CSV table of C-alpha atoms in Angstrom, one decimal:
chain,number,residue,atom,x,y,z
A,1,MET,CA,46.8,122.3,89.8
A,2,LYS,CA,45.6,120.1,92.3
A,3,ARG,CA,48.9,118.3,93.3
A,4,HIS,CA,48.2,114.7,95.1
A,5,ALA,CA,51.0,113.3,97.3
A,6,PRO,CA,50.4,109.5,98.1
A,7,ALA,CA,52.1,109.9,101.7
A,8,THR,CA,50.5,112.3,103.0
A,9,GLU,CA,47.0,110.1,103.4
A,10,ARG,CA,48.5,107.5,105.3
A,11,ASN,CA,51.1,110.2,107.5
A,12,ARG,CA,48.8,112.6,108.0
A,13,GLU,CA,46.3,111.2,111.3
A,14,PRO,CA,49.7,110.1,113.3
A,15,ILE,CA,51.3,113.4,112.3
A,16,ALA,CA,47.6,115.2,113.4
A,17,ALA,CA,47.9,113.4,116.7
A,18,VAL,CA,51.3,115.0,117.8
A,19,LEU,CA,50.6,119.0,116.8
A,20,ALA,CA,47.4,117.9,118.9
A,21,GLU,CA,49.7,117.7,121.5
A,22,VAL,CA,52.1,120.3,120.9
A,23,LEU,CA,50.5,123.2,119.0
A,24,PRO,CA,48.4,126.5,120.8
A,25,VAL,CA,44.8,126.3,120.4
A,26,SER,CA,45.1,129.5,118.6
A,27,GLY,CA,47.1,132.2,116.4
A,28,ARG,CA,48.8,131.8,113.6
A,29,VAL,CA,50.9,128.2,112.2
A,30,LEU,CA,53.3,128.7,109.3
A,31,GLU,CA,54.2,125.8,107.8
A,32,ILE,CA,57.1,125.7,105.7
A,33,ALA,CA,57.3,123.6,102.7
A,34,SER,CA,53.7,122.7,101.9
A,35,GLY,CA,54.1,120.7,98.8
A,36,THR,CA,50.9,120.2,97.6
A,37,GLY,CA,48.8,121.3,100.3
A,38,GLU,CA,47.3,117.8,101.5
A,39,HIS,CA,48.6,118.5,105.2
A,40,CYS,CA,47.5,121.8,105.5
A,41,ALA,CA,43.8,121.1,104.3
A,42,PHE,CA,44.3,118.0,106.1
A,43,PHE,CA,45.4,119.8,109.3
A,44,ALA,CA,43.5,123.0,109.0
A,45,GLU,CA,40.1,121.0,109.3
A,46,CYS,CA,42.0,119.2,112.5
A,47,PHE,CA,42.5,122.0,114.3
A,48,PRO,CA,40.5,124.6,113.4
A,49,GLY,CA,40.6,127.3,116.1
A,50,VAL,CA,44.4,127.7,114.7
A,51,THR,CA,45.0,129.8,111.3
A,52,TRP,CA,47.1,128.3,109.0
A,53,GLN,CA,49.8,130.3,106.9
A,54,PRO,CA,51.0,127.7,103.9
A,55,SER,CA,54.3,128.4,101.8
A,56,ASP,CA,56.6,127.1,99.6
A,57,PRO,CA,58.5,128.2,96.9
A,58,ASP,CA,57.8,126.9,93.2
A,59,PRO,CA,54.7,128.2,92.0
A,60,ASP,CA,52.8,125.3,90.4
A,61,ALA,CA,53.2,123.9,94.5
A,62,LEU,CA,51.3,127.5,95.2
A,63,ALA,CA,48.5,126.5,92.8
A,64,SER,CA,48.0,123.3,94.7
A,65,ILE,CA,47.9,124.5,98.1
A,66,ALA,CA,45.9,127.6,97.0
A,67,GLU,CA,43.4,125.0,95.2
A,68,TRP,CA,43.6,122.5,98.0
A,69,THR,CA,43.0,124.9,101.1
A,70,GLY,CA,41.2,127.9,99.2
A,71,GLU,CA,37.7,127.1,100.4
A,72,LEU,CA,38.4,126.5,104.0
A,73,PRO,CA,38.3,129.6,106.6
A,74,ASN,CA,41.1,129.6,109.0
A,75,VAL,CA,43.7,129.0,105.8
A,76,LEU,CA,45.8,132.3,104.3
A,77,PRO,CA,46.4,132.4,100.6
A,78,PRO,CA,49.9,130.6,100.4
A,79,LEU,CA,53.0,132.8,100.6
A,80,GLU,CA,55.7,132.0,98.3
A,81,ILE,CA,59.0,131.5,100.6
A,82,ASP,CA,62.1,129.9,100.3
A,83,ALA,CA,63.3,128.6,103.1
A,84,ALA,CA,67.1,129.2,102.3
A,85,VAL,CA,66.4,132.6,103.2
A,86,GLY,CA,65.1,132.1,106.5
A,87,ASP,CA,62.9,135.5,106.0
A,88,PHE,CA,59.2,134.4,107.4
A,89,PRO,CA,56.5,136.2,109.0
A,90,ALA,CA,56.1,135.7,112.8
A,91,ALA,CA,53.9,132.8,113.8
A,92,ASP,CA,53.2,131.6,117.3
A,93,ALA,CA,54.0,127.6,115.6
A,94,ILE,CA,56.0,126.6,112.5
A,95,LEU,CA,55.5,123.0,110.9
A,96,CYS,CA,57.6,121.8,108.0
A,97,VAL,CA,57.2,118.0,107.3
A,98,ASN,CA,59.1,116.0,104.8
A,99,MET,CA,62.0,119.0,103.4
A,100,VAL,CA,64.8,118.8,105.4
A,101,HIS,CA,65.8,115.2,103.4
A,102,ILE,CA,64.6,116.8,100.0
A,103,SER,CA,66.2,120.2,99.8
A,104,PRO,CA,70.1,121.1,100.5
A,105,TRP,CA,71.8,121.5,103.9
A,106,GLU,CA,71.2,125.5,103.2
A,107,ALA,CA,67.6,125.1,103.6
A,108,THR,CA,67.7,123.7,107.2
A,109,LEU,CA,70.1,126.4,107.7
A,110,GLY,CA,67.2,129.1,106.7
A,111,LEU,CA,65.0,127.1,108.2
A,112,MET,CA,66.8,127.6,111.7
A,113,ALA,CA,67.6,131.0,111.0
A,114,GLY,CA,63.9,131.6,110.2
A,115,ALA,CA,62.7,130.0,113.3
A,116,GLY,CA,64.6,131.6,115.5
A,117,THR,CA,63.3,135.1,114.5
A,118,ALA,CA,59.4,134.3,113.5
A,119,LEU,CA,59.2,132.0,117.2
A,120,ALA,CA,58.3,133.8,119.9
A,121,SER,CA,59.7,132.0,123.3
A,122,GLY,CA,58.1,128.6,124.0
A,123,ALA,CA,56.8,128.5,120.5
A,124,PRO,CA,57.8,125.2,118.5
A,125,LEU,CA,58.9,124.7,115.8
A,126,ILE,CA,58.1,120.7,114.3
A,127,LEU,CA,59.3,118.5,111.5
A,128,TYR,CA,59.0,115.4,110.3
A,129,GLY,CA,60.5,113.4,108.0
A,130,PRO,CA,63.6,110.2,108.1
A,131,TYR,CA,66.3,111.1,109.5
A,132,ARG,CA,69.5,109.7,110.9
A,133,ARG,CA,70.5,109.5,114.2
A,134,GLU,CA,73.7,108.9,116.1
A,135,GLY,CA,74.3,105.5,117.7
A,136,VAL,CA,71.2,104.2,115.9
A,137,GLU,CA,70.7,102.0,113.1
A,138,THR,CA,68.9,103.0,110.2
A,139,ALA,CA,66.3,101.4,108.4
A,140,PRO,CA,66.8,99.7,105.2
A,141,SER,CA,63.9,101.1,103.4
A,142,ASN,CA,65.7,104.6,104.6
A,143,GLU,CA,68.9,103.2,103.9
A,144,ALA,CA,67.7,102.6,100.2
A,145,PHE,CA,65.3,106.3,99.7
A,146,GLU,CA,68.9,108.5,100.8
A,147,LEU,CA,70.1,106.4,97.7
A,148,TRP,CA,67.1,107.2,95.5
A,149,LEU,CA,67.4,110.9,97.1
A,150,LYS,CA,71.1,111.5,96.0
A,151,GLU,CA,70.9,110.6,92.5
A,152,LYS,CA,68.2,112.8,92.2
A,153,ASP,CA,70.7,116.2,94.1
A,154,ALA,CA,73.3,115.0,95.4
A,155,ARG,CA,72.3,118.0,97.8
A,156,PHE,CA,70.0,115.4,98.8
A,157,GLY,CA,69.5,113.4,101.8
A,158,LEU,CA,68.8,112.1,105.5
A,159,ARG,CA,69.8,114.5,107.8
A,160,PHE,CA,71.4,113.6,111.3
A,161,VAL,CA,68.7,114.6,114.1
A,162,GLU,CA,72.3,115.7,115.8
A,163,ALA,CA,73.8,117.7,113.0
A,164,VAL,CA,69.8,119.2,113.1
A,165,SER,CA,69.9,120.2,116.9
A,166,GLU,CA,73.4,121.4,116.3
A,167,VAL,CA,72.8,124.3,113.7
A,168,ALA,CA,69.0,125.0,115.7
A,169,ALA,CA,70.9,125.7,119.2
A,170,PRO,CA,72.4,129.7,118.1
A,171,HIS,CA,69.0,130.8,117.1
A,172,GLY,CA,67.4,129.9,120.7
A,173,LEU,CA,65.8,125.9,119.6
A,174,ALA,CA,66.1,123.3,121.2
A,175,LEU,CA,65.1,120.2,120.6
A,176,GLU,CA,62.4,119.1,123.6
A,177,ARG,CA,61.1,115.7,122.1
A,178,LEU,CA,61.6,112.8,119.5
A,179,VAL,CA,58.4,111.4,118.7
A,180,GLU,CA,59.2,108.0,116.7
A,181,MET,CA,56.2,107.7,113.9
A,182,PRO,CA,55.3,105.1,111.2
A,183,ALA,CA,57.5,103.8,108.4
A,184,ASN,CA,61.2,104.8,109.7
A,185,ASN,CA,59.7,108.6,109.9
A,186,LEU,CA,60.8,110.9,113.0
A,187,MET,CA,58.6,113.7,114.2
A,188,LEU,CA,61.5,117.0,116.3
A,189,VAL,CA,60.0,119.5,118.2
A,190,TYR,CA,62.3,122.2,118.9
A,191,ARG,CA,60.9,125.2,121.6
A,192,ARG,CA,62.3,128.4,121.2
A,193,ALA,CA,64.2,129.9,124.3
């Protein structure tokens, strides 16, 4: 069944603008935690020279992804991947939108381990979502969002960019770029050494 996430329509174009600057012109982009599949479908049309590999651990999400992307020639069938396990197929780039804050910390640890083995030297890991930064005031809307997340699951919450970068480093991933995005979100672009 095709799912819909209202935030996708608001953030997909700003995300695509950054992707245009950091994605390879060809190759395979692995999307971790594809959710509804709407982002993957939109980005596949924006970047037709790239092969998209969506994934998600949830069977209902996998069905939705297949509905959104099934007719697109540059999208592979979705894979069942649990980010926390960190076992990813080889990719020329990895994209992860809105997962880090809506998952246990173990999912971020697995994401970094998986990216460290799946990406070749120079390849990007691109993250999008709300984050905290040391010494930077967090927007009231993000503070309220975090309270809502923690009510759903105490293991969820906004992560510090510095903490994410710290767990990325042992896997050869260094933060290359931080981009301020609409609605108090950030894009973090890591590069594999």
